[in-house]
JSON list of C-alpha atoms in Angstrom, two decimals:
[
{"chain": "A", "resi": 8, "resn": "UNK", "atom": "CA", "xyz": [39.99, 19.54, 35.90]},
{"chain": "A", "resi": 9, "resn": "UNK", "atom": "CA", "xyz": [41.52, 22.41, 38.33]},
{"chain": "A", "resi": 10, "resn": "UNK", "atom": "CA", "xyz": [44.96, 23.64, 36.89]},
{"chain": "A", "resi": 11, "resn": "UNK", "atom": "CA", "xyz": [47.10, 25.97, 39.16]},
{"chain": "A", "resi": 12, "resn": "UNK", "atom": "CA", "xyz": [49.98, 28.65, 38.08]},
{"chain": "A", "resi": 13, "resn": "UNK", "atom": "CA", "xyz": [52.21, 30.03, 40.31]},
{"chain": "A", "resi": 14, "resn": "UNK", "atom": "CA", "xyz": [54.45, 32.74, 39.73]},
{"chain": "A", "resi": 15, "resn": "UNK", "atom": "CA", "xyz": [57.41, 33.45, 40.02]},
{"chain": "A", "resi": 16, "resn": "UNK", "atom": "CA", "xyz": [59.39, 30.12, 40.26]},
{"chain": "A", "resi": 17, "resn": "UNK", "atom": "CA", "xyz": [62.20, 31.74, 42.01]},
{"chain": "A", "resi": 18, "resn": "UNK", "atom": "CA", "xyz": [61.89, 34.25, 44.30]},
{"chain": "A", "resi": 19, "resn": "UNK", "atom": "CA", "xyz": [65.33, 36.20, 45.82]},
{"chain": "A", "resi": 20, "resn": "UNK", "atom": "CA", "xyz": [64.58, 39.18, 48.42]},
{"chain": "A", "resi": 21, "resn": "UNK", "atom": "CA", "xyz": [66.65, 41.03, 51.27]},
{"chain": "A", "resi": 22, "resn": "UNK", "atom": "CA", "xyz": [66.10, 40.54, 54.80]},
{"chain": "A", "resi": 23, "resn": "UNK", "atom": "CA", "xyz": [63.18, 42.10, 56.00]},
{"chain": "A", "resi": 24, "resn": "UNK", "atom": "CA", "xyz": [61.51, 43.22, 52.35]},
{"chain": "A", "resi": 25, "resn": "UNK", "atom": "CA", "xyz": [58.40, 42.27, 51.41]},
{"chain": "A", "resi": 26, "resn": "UNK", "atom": "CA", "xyz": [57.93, 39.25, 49.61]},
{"chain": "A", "resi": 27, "resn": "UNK", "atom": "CA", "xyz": [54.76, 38.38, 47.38]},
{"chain": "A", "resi": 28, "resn": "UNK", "atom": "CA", "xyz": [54.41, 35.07, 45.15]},
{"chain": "A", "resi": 29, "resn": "UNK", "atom": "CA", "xyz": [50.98, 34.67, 42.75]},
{"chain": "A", "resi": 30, "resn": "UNK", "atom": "CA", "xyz": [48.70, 32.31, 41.75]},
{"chain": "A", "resi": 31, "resn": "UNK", "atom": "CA", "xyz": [45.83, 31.41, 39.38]},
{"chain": "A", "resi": 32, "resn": "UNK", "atom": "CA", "xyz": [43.48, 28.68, 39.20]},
{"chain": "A", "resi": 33, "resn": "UNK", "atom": "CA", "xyz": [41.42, 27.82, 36.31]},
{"chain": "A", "resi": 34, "resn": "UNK", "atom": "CA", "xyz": [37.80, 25.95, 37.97]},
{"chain": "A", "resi": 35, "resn": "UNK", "atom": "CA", "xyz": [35.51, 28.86, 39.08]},
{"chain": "A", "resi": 36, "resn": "UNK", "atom": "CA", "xyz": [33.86, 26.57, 41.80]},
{"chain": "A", "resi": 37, "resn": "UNK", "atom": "CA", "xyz": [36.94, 26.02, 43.57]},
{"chain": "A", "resi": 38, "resn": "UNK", "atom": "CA", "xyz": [36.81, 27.23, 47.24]},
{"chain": "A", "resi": 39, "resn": "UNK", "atom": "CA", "xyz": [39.31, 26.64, 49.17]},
{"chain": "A", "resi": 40, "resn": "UNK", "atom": "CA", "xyz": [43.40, 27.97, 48.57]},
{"chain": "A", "resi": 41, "resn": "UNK", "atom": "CA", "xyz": [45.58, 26.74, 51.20]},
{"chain": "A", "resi": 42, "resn": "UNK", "atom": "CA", "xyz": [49.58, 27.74, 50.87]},
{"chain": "A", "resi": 43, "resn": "UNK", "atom": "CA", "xyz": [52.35, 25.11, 52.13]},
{"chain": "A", "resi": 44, "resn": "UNK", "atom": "CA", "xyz": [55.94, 25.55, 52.88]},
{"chain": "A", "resi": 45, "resn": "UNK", "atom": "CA", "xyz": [58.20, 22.80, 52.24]},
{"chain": "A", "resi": 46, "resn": "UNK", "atom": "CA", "xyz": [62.03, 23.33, 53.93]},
{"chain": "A", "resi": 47, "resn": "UNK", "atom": "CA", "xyz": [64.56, 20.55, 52.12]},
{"chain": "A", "resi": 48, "resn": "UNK", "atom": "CA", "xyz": [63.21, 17.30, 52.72]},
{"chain": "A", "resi": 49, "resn": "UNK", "atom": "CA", "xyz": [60.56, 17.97, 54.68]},
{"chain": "A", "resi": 50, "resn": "UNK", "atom": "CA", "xyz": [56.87, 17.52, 54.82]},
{"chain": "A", "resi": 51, "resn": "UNK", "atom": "CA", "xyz": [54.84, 20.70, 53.37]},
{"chain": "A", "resi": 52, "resn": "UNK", "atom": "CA", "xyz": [53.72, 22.25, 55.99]},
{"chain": "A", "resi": 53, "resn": "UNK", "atom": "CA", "xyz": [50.33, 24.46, 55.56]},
{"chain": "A", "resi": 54, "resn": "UNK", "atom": "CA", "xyz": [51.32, 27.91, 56.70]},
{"chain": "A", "resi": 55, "resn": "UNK", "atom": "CA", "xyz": [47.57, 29.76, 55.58]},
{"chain": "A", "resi": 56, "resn": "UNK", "atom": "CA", "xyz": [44.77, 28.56, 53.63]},
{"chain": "A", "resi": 57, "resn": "UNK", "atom": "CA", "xyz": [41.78, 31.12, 52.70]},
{"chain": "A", "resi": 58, "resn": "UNK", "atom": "CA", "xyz": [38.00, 30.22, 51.70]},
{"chain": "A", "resi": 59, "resn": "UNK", "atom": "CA", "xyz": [36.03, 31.45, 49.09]},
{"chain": "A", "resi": 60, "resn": "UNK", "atom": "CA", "xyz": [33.88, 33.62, 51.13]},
{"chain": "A", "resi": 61, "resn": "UNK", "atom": "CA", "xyz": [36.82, 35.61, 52.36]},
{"chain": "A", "resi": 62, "resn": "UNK", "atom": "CA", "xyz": [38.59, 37.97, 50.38]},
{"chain": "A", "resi": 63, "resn": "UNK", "atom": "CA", "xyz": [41.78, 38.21, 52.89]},
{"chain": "A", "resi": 64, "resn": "UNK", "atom": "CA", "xyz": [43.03, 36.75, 55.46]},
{"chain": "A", "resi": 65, "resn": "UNK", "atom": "CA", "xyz": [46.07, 37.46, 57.80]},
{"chain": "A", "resi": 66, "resn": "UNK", "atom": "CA", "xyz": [48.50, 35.64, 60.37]},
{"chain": "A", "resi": 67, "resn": "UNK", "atom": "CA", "xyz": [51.39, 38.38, 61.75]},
{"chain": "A", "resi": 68, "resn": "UNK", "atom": "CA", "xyz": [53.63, 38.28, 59.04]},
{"chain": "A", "resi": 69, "resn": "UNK", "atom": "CA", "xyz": [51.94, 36.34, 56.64]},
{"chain": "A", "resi": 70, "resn": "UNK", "atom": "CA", "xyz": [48.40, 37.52, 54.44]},
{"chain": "A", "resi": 71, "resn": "UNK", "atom": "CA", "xyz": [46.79, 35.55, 51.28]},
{"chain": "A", "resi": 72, "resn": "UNK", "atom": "CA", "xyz": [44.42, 37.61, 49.39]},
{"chain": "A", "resi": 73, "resn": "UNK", "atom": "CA", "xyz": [41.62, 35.96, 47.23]},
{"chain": "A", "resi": 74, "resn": "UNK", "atom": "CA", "xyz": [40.18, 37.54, 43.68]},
{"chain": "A", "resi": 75, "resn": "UNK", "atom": "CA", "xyz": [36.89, 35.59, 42.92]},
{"chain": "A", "resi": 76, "resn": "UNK", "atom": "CA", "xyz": [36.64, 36.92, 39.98]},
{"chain": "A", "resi": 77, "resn": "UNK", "atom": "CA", "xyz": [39.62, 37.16, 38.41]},
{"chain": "A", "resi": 78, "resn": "UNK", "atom": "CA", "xyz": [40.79, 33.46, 39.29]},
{"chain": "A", "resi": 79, "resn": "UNK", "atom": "CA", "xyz": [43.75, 34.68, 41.58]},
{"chain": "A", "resi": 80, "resn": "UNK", "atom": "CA", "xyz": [45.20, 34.57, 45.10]},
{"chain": "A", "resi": 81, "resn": "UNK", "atom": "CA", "xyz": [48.39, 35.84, 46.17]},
{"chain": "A", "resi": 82, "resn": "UNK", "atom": "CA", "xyz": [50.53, 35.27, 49.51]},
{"chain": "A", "resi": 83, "resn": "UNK", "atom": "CA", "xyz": [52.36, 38.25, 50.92]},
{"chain": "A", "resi": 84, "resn": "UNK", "atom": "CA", "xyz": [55.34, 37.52, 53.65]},
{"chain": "A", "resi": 85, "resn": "UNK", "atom": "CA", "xyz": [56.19, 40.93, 55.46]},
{"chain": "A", "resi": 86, "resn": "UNK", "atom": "CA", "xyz": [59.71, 41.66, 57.15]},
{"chain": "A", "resi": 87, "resn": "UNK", "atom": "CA", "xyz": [60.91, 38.61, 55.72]},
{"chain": "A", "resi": 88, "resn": "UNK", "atom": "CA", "xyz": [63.35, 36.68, 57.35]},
{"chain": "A", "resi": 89, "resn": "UNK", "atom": "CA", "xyz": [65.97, 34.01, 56.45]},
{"chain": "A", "resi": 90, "resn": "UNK", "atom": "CA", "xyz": [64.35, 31.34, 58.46]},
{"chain": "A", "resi": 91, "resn": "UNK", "atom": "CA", "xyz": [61.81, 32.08, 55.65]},
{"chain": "A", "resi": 92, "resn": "UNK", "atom": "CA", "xyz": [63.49, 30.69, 53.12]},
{"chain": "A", "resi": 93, "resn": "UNK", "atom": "CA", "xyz": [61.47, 27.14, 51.74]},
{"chain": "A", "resi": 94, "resn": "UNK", "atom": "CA", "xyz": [59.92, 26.34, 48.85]},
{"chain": "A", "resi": 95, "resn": "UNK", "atom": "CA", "xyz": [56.05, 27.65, 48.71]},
{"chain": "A", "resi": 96, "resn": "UNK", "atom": "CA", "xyz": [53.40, 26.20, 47.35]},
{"chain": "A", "resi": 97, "resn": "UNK", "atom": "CA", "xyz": [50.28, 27.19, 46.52]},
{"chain": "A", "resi": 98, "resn": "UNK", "atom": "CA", "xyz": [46.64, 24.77, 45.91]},
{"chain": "A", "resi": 99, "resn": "UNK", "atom": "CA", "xyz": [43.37, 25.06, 45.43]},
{"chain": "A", "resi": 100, "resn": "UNK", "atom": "CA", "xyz": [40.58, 22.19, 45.90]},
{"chain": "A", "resi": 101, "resn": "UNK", "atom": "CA", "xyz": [38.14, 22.32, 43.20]},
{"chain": "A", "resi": 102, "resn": "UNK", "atom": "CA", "xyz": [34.53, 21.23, 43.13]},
{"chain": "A", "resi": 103, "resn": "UNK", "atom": "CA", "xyz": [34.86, 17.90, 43.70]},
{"chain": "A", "resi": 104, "resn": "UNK", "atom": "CA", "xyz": [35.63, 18.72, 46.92]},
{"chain": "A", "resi": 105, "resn": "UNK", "atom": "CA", "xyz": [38.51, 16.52, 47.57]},
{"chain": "A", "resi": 106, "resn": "UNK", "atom": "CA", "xyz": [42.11, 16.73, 46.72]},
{"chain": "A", "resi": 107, "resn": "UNK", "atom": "CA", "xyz": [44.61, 19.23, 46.27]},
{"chain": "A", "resi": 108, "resn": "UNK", "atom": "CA", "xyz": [45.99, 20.99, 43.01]},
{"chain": "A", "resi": 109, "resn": "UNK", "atom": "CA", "xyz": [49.16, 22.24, 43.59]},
{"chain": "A", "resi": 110, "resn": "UNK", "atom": "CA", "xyz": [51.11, 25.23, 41.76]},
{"chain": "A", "resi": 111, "resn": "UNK", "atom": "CA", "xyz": [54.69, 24.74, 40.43]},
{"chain": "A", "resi": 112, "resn": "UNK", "atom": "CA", "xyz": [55.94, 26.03, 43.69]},
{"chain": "A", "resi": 113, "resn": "UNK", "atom": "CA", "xyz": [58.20, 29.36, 44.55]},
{"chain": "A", "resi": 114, "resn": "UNK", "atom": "CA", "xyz": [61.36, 28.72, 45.68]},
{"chain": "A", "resi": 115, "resn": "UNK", "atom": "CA", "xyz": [62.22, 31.82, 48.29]},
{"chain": "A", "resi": 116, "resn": "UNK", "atom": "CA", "xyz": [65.67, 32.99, 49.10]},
{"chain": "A", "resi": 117, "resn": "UNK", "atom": "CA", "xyz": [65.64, 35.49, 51.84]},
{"chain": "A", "resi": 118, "resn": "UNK", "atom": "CA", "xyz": [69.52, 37.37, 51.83]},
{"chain": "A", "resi": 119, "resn": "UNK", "atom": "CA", "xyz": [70.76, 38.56, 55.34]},
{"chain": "B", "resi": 1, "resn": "UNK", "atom": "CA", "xyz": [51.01, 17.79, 61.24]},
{"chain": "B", "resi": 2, "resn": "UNK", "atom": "CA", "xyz": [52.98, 15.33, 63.14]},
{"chain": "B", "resi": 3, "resn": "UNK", "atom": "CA", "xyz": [50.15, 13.52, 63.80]},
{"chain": "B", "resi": 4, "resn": "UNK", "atom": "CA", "xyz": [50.13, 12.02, 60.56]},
{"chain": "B", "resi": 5, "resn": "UNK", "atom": "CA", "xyz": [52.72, 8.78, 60.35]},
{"chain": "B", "resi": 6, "resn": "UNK", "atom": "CA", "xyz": [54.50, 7.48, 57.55]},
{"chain": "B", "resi": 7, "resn": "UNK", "atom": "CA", "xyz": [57.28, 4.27, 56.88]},
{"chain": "B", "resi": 8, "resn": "UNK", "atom": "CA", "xyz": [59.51, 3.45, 56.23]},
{"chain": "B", "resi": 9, "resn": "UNK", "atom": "CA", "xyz": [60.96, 7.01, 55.62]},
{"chain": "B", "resi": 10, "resn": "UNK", "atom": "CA", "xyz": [63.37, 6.25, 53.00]},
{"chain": "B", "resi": 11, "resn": "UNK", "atom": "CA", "xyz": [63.13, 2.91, 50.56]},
{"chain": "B", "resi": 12, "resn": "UNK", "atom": "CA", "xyz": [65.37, 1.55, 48.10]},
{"chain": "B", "resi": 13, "resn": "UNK", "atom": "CA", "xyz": [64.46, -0.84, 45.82]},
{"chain": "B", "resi": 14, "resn": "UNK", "atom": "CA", "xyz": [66.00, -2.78, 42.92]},
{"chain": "B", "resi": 15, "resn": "UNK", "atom": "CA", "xyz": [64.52, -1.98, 39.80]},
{"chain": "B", "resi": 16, "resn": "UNK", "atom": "CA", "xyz": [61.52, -4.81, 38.84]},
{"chain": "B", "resi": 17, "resn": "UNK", "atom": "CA", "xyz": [60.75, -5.40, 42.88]},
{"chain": "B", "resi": 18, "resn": "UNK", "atom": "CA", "xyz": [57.94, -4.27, 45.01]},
{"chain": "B", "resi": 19, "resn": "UNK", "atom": "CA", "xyz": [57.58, -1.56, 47.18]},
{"chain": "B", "resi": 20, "resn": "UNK", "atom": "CA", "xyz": [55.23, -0.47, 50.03]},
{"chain": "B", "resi": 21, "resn": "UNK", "atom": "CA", "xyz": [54.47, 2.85, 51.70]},
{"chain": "B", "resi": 22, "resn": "UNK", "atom": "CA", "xyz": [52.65, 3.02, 54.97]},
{"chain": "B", "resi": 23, "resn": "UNK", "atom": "CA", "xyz": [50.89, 5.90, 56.17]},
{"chain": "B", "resi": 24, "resn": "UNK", "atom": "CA", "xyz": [48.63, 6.17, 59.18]},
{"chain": "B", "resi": 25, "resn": "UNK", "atom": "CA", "xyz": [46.60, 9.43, 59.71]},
{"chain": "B", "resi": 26, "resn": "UNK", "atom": "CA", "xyz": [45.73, 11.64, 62.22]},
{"chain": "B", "resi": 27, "resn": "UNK", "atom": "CA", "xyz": [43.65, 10.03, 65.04]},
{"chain": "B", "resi": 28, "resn": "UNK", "atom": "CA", "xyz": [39.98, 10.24, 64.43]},
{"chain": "B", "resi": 29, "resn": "UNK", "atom": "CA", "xyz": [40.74, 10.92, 60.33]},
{"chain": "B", "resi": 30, "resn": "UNK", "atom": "CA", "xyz": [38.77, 8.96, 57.75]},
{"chain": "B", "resi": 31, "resn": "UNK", "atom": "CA", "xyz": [40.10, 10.59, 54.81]},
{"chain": "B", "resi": 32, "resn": "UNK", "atom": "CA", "xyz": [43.62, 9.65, 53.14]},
{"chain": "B", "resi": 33, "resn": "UNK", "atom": "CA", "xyz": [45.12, 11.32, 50.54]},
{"chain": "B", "resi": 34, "resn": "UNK", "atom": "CA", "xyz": [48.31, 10.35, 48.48]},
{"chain": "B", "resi": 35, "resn": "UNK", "atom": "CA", "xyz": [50.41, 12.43, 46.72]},
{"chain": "B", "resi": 36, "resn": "UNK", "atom": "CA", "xyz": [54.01, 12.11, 44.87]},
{"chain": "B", "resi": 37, "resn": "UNK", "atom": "CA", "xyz": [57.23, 14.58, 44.19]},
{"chain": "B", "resi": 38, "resn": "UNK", "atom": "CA", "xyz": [59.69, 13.81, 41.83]},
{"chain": "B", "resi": 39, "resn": "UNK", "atom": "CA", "xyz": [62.83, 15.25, 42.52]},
{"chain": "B", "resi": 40, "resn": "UNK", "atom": "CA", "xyz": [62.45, 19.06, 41.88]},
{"chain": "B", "resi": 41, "resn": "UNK", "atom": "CA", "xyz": [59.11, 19.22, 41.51]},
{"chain": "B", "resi": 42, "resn": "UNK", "atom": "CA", "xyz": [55.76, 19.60, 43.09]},
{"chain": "B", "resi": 43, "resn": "UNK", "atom": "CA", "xyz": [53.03, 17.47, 44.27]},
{"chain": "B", "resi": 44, "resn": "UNK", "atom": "CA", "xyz": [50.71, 15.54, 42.14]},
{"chain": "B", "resi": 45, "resn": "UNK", "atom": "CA", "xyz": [47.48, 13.84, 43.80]},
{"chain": "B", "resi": 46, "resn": "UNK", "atom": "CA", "xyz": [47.63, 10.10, 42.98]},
{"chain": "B", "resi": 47, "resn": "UNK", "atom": "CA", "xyz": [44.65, 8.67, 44.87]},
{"chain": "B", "resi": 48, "resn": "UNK", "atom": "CA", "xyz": [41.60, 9.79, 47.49]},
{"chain": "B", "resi": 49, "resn": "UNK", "atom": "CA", "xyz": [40.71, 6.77, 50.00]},
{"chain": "B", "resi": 50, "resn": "UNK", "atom": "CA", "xyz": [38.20, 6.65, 53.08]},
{"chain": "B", "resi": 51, "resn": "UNK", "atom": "CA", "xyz": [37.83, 3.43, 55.52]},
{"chain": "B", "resi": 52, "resn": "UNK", "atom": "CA", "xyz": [37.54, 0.54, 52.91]},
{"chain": "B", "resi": 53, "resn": "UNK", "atom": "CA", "xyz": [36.83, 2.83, 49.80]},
{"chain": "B", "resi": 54, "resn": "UNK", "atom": "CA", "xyz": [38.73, 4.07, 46.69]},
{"chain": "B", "resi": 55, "resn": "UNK", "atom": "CA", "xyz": [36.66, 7.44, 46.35]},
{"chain": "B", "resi": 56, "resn": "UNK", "atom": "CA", "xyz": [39.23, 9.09, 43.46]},
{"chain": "B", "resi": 57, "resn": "UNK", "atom": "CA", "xyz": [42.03, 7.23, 42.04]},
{"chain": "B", "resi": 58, "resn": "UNK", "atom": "CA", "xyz": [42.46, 10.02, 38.78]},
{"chain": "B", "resi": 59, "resn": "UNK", "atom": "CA", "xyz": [46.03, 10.27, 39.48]},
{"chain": "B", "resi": 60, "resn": "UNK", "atom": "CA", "xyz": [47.14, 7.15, 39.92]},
{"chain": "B", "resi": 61, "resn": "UNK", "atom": "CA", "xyz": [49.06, 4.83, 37.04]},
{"chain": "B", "resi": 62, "resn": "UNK", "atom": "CA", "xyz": [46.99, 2.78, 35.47]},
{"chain": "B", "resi": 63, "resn": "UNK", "atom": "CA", "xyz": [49.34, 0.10, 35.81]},
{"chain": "B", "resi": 64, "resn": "UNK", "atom": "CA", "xyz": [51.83, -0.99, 38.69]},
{"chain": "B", "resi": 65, "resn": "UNK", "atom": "CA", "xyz": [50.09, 0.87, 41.22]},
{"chain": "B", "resi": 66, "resn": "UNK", "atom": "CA", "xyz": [47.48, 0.20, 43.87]},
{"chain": "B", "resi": 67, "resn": "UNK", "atom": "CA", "xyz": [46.34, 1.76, 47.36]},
{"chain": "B", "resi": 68, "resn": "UNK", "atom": "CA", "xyz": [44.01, 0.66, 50.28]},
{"chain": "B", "resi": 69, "resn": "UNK", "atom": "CA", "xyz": [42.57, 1.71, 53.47]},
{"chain": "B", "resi": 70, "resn": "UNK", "atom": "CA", "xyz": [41.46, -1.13, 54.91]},
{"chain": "B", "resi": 71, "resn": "UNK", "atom": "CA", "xyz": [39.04, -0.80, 58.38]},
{"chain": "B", "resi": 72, "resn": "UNK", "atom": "CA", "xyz": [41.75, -1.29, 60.10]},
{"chain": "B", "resi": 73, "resn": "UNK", "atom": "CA", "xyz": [45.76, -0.54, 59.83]},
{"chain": "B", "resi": 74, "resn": "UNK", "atom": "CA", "xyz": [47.27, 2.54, 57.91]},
{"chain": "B", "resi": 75, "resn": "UNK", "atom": "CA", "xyz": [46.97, 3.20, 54.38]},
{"chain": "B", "resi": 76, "resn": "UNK", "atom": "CA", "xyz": [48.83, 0.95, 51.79]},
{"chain": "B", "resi": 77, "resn": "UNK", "atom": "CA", "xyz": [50.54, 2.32, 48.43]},
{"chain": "B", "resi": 78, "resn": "UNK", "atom": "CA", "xyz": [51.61, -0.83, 46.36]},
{"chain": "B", "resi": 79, "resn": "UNK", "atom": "CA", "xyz": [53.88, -0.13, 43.84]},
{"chain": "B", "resi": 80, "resn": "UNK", "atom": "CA", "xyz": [55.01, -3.41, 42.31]},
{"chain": "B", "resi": 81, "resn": "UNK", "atom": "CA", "xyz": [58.07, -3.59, 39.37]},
{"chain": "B", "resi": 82, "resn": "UNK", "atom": "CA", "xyz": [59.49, -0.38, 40.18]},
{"chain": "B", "resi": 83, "resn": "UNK", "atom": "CA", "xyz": [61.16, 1.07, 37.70]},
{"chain": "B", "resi": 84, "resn": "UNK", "atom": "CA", "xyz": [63.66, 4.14, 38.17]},
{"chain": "B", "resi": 85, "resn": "UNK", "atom": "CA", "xyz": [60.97, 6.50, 37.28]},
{"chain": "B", "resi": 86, "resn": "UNK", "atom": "CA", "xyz": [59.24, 5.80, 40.26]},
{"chain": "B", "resi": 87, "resn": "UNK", "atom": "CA", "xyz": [61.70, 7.61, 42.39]},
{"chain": "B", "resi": 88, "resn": "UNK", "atom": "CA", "xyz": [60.09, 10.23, 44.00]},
{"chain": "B", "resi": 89, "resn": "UNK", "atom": "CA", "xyz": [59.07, 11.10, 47.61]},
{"chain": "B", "resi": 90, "resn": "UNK", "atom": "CA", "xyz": [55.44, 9.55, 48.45]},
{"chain": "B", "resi": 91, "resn": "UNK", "atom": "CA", "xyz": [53.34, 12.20, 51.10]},
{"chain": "B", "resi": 92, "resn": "UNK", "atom": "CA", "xyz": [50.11, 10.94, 52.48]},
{"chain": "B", "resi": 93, "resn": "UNK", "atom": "CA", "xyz": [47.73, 13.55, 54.02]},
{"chain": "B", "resi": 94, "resn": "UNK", "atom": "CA", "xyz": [44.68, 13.02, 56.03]},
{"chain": "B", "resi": 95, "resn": "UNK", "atom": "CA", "xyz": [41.78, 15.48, 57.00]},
{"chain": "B", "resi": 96, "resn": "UNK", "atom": "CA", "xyz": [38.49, 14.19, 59.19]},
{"chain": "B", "resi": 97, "resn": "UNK", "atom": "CA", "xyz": [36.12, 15.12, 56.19]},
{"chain": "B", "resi": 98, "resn": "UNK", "atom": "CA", "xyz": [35.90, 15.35, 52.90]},
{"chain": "B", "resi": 99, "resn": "UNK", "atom": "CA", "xyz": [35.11, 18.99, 51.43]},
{"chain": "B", "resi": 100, "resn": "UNK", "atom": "CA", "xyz": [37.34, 21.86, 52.23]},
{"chain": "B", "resi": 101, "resn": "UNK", "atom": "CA", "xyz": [38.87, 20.94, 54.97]},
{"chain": "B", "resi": 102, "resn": "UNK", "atom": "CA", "xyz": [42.42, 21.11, 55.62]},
{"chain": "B", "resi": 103, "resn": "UNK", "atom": "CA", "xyz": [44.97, 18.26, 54.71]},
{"chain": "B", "resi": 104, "resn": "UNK", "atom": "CA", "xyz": [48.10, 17.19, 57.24]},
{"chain": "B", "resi": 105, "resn": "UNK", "atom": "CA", "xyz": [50.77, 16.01, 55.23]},
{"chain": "B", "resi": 106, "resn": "UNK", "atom": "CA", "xyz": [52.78, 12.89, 57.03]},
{"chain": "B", "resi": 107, "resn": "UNK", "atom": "CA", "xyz": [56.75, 13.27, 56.61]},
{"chain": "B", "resi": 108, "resn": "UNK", "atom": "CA", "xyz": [56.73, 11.45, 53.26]},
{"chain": "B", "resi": 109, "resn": "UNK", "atom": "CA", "xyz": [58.94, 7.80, 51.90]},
{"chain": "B", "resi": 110, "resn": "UNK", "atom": "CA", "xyz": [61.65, 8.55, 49.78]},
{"chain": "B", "resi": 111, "resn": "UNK", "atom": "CA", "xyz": [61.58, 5.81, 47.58]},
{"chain": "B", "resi": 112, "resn": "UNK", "atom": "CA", "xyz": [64.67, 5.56, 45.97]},
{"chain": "B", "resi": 113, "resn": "UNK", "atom": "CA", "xyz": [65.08, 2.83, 42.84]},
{"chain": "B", "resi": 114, "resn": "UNK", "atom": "CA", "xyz": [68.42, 1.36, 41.67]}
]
């Protein structure tokens, strides 16, 4: 089945750098990489998701890029901010079409 | 997305009795998904329903667990003789179809066992 890496597991960045958390995904038919943020006992919350077919994608401060080939996507936050601070987590669904592998998660601490 | 309803929110349960999560999707959503969190961790899939089906259940304990979606009422994750392993917080999402499309998680149980 579909396993996900994410890297790194902690993530600590000053207010208004950029900050960039990886991920790779093992099942070459997988086509769809959505990327949640989860605040302390909260729901996840899908903040971008990106298809196979497109190789980036980009909502004001926040872009996922997607490597076919190599098995990778990545999420990029610009001008970070501490209201970004969560736990991320990146998924991918696989061929099967139907539910979500999840990465190990990021946790993000952006510093004022 | 709000839309997507779960109870109770928190749930604590003595070790060895049952417990039951409710989760209702998003209006017009025939697809339920369940996953769980243990404390410090991320989310593992459990099991894949639509109206009246079990579609994937791969994640799911063999033993002790059970889910439904029955034609009509929310989704149902049975969890009977908890044990303090199974403390974790239970998320349901829903999506309107099956491949690719986006999941709504609900705002999760905490199930807490003593």
């Amino acid at each position: 089945g579909e396993n996900v890496e994410q890297h790194p597991s902690t993530l600590s960045v000053q207010e208004g750098d950029s900050a960039v958390i990886k991920c790779t995904y093992s099942d070459s038919a997988s086509n769809y990489f959505p990327w949640y943020k989860q605040e302390l006992g909260k729901r996840p919350q899908l903040i971008i998701d990106i298809r196979s077919n497109v190789g980036e994608k980009k909502d004001q401060r926040i872009a996922v890029t997607l490597n076919k080939t190599a098995k990778h996507f990545s999420l990029h936050i610009t001008e970070t901010q501490p209201e970004d601070s969560a736990v991320y987590f990146c998924a991918a669904i696989g061929a099967a079409g139907n539910k979500l592998t999840f990465g190990g998660g990021t946790r993000v601490l952006v510093k004022p | 997305n709000a839309g997507v309803m779960q109870n109770p929110r928190h749930l604590v349960r003595r070790r060895g009795q049952e417990a039951r999560l409710r989760c209702s999707p998003v209006k017009g959503h025939s697809h339920v998904y369940w996953y769980r969190q243990l404390p410090e961790e991320g989310l593992k899939f459990m099991v894949y329903l639509q109206k009246e089906n079990i579609i994937d259940e791969s994640g799911m304990p063999k033993e002790r667990f059970s889910a439904e979606f029955p034609k009509e009422g929310p989704s149902i994750l049975r969890i009977q003789q908890v044990v303090r392993g199974d403390s974790a917080a239970y998320f349901c999402a829903s999506s309107p179809r099956q491949t690719t499309d986006t999941q709504y998680f609900g705002p999760g149980t905490r199930l807490t066992v003593l």
